Amino acid sequence: MDEQTFSIGELAKLFDITPRSIRFYEEQGLLSPQRNGQTRIYLKKDKVRLKLILRGKRLGFSLAETKTLFNLYDSHQNSEAQLEFMLQMTAQKRAMIHQQLEDIKMLMTELDDVEARCKEELSEIRRG
């Protein structure tokens, strides 16, 4: 039985992205479809990689980090090196997000203070 294949248009529709995005990921070395003349033919492996690229992007991983993961997977069939790298990246992202969360909390407090002062001044103006 032949392996299921996908066109660039089918993958774009499936993941709700543009064909241009898929071509960009290909240019970055993240995807390597087969070709039949000028036509790109994507295999299930390419579909899985595209899903991982988009998930990584959503989690804040750079394309370079995603490419490193793919390279580790391709060169180490046991996944220990890949898992170790993923744990390091996850810890870094978590630390960054915690810092952003603290920054957001501080900003919200400052906005609350500004809002309270504005309301207080408006109240004084309207009374007086």
XYZ file of C-alpha atoms in Angstrom:
128
model
C 0.000 0.000 0.000
C 1.357 3.427 -0.940
C 2.054 6.003 1.734
C -0.430 8.880 1.895
C 0.891 12.051 0.299
C -0.196 15.674 0.497
C 0.067 18.674 -1.776
C 1.235 22.013 -0.430
C -2.344 23.272 -0.738
C -3.733 20.344 1.243
C -1.250 20.898 4.084
C -1.884 24.631 4.067
C -5.631 24.064 4.361
C -5.203 21.341 6.975
C -3.124 23.600 9.265
C -4.828 26.872 8.284
C -1.604 28.479 7.072
C -0.471 29.781 3.698
C 1.506 27.758 1.156
C 4.071 30.546 1.414
C 4.597 29.677 5.096
C 5.209 26.050 4.165
C 7.699 27.089 1.476
C 9.433 29.306 4.063
C 9.798 26.343 6.445
C 11.215 24.374 3.539
C 13.725 27.174 2.786
C 14.768 27.098 6.461
C 15.551 23.389 6.148
C 12.682 22.266 8.382
C 10.766 20.425 5.669
C 12.098 18.508 2.695
C 9.290 17.311 0.451
C 9.847 15.032 -2.478
C 9.409 16.565 -5.890
C 7.785 15.512 -9.094
C 9.023 18.191 -11.472
C 7.972 21.479 -9.875
C 5.314 19.818 -7.715
C 6.077 19.294 -4.046
C 4.943 15.984 -2.598
C 4.686 15.887 1.184
C 4.713 12.617 3.096
C 3.232 11.816 6.505
C 6.661 12.649 8.031
C 6.421 16.173 6.569
C 2.894 16.563 7.941
C 4.116 15.548 11.433
C 7.072 17.934 11.199
C 4.809 20.792 10.134
C 2.557 20.075 13.115
C 5.627 20.155 15.411
C 6.892 23.394 13.826
C 3.554 25.087 14.464
C 3.312 23.705 18.004
C 6.842 24.887 18.753
C 6.021 28.305 17.359
C 2.930 28.494 19.580
C 5.091 27.581 22.595
C 7.594 30.304 21.737
C 10.360 28.143 20.296
C 12.412 29.695 17.517
C 12.711 27.993 14.155
C 16.410 27.462 14.924
C 15.498 25.615 18.135
C 12.971 23.497 16.252
C 15.570 22.742 13.584
C 18.030 21.655 16.283
C 15.421 19.249 17.651
C 14.816 17.823 14.180
C 18.570 17.437 13.601
C 18.961 15.667 16.945
C 16.110 13.333 16.070
C 17.547 12.625 12.613
C 21.060 11.928 13.936
C 20.147 10.065 17.155
C 17.515 7.440 16.638
C 17.342 6.975 20.394
C 15.620 10.063 21.695
C 17.742 10.728 24.813
C 19.659 13.662 23.274
C 16.461 15.105 21.832
C 14.632 14.772 25.139
C 17.505 16.368 27.084
C 17.557 19.324 24.686
C 13.770 19.627 24.859
C 13.926 19.683 28.667
C 16.535 22.470 28.547
C 14.437 24.494 26.091
C 11.308 23.946 28.155
C 13.047 25.151 31.320
C 14.313 28.258 29.507
C 10.865 29.046 28.082
C 9.235 28.473 31.451
C 11.698 30.876 33.141
C 11.091 33.470 30.435
C 7.310 33.154 30.757
C 7.505 33.414 34.560
C 9.489 36.645 34.157
C 6.947 37.950 31.648
C 4.148 37.028 34.044
C 5.858 38.967 36.854
C 6.317 41.926 34.499
C 2.624 41.767 33.553
C 1.569 41.620 37.228
C 3.688 44.692 37.966
C 2.242 46.491 34.943
C -1.308 45.617 36.026
C -0.590 47.059 39.495
C 0.748 50.250 37.927
C -2.326 50.486 35.676
C -4.577 49.977 38.710
C -2.763 52.844 40.472
C -3.082 55.170 37.462
C -6.744 54.276 37.058
C -7.449 54.910 40.747
C -5.684 58.292 40.647
C -7.583 59.310 37.497
C -10.924 58.321 39.032
C -10.070 60.175 42.231
C -9.131 63.348 40.334
C -12.239 63.117 38.164
C -14.358 62.734 41.267
C -12.776 65.846 42.807
C -13.282 67.832 39.600
C -16.947 66.821 39.376
C -17.565 67.703 43.041
C -15.836 70.977 42.931
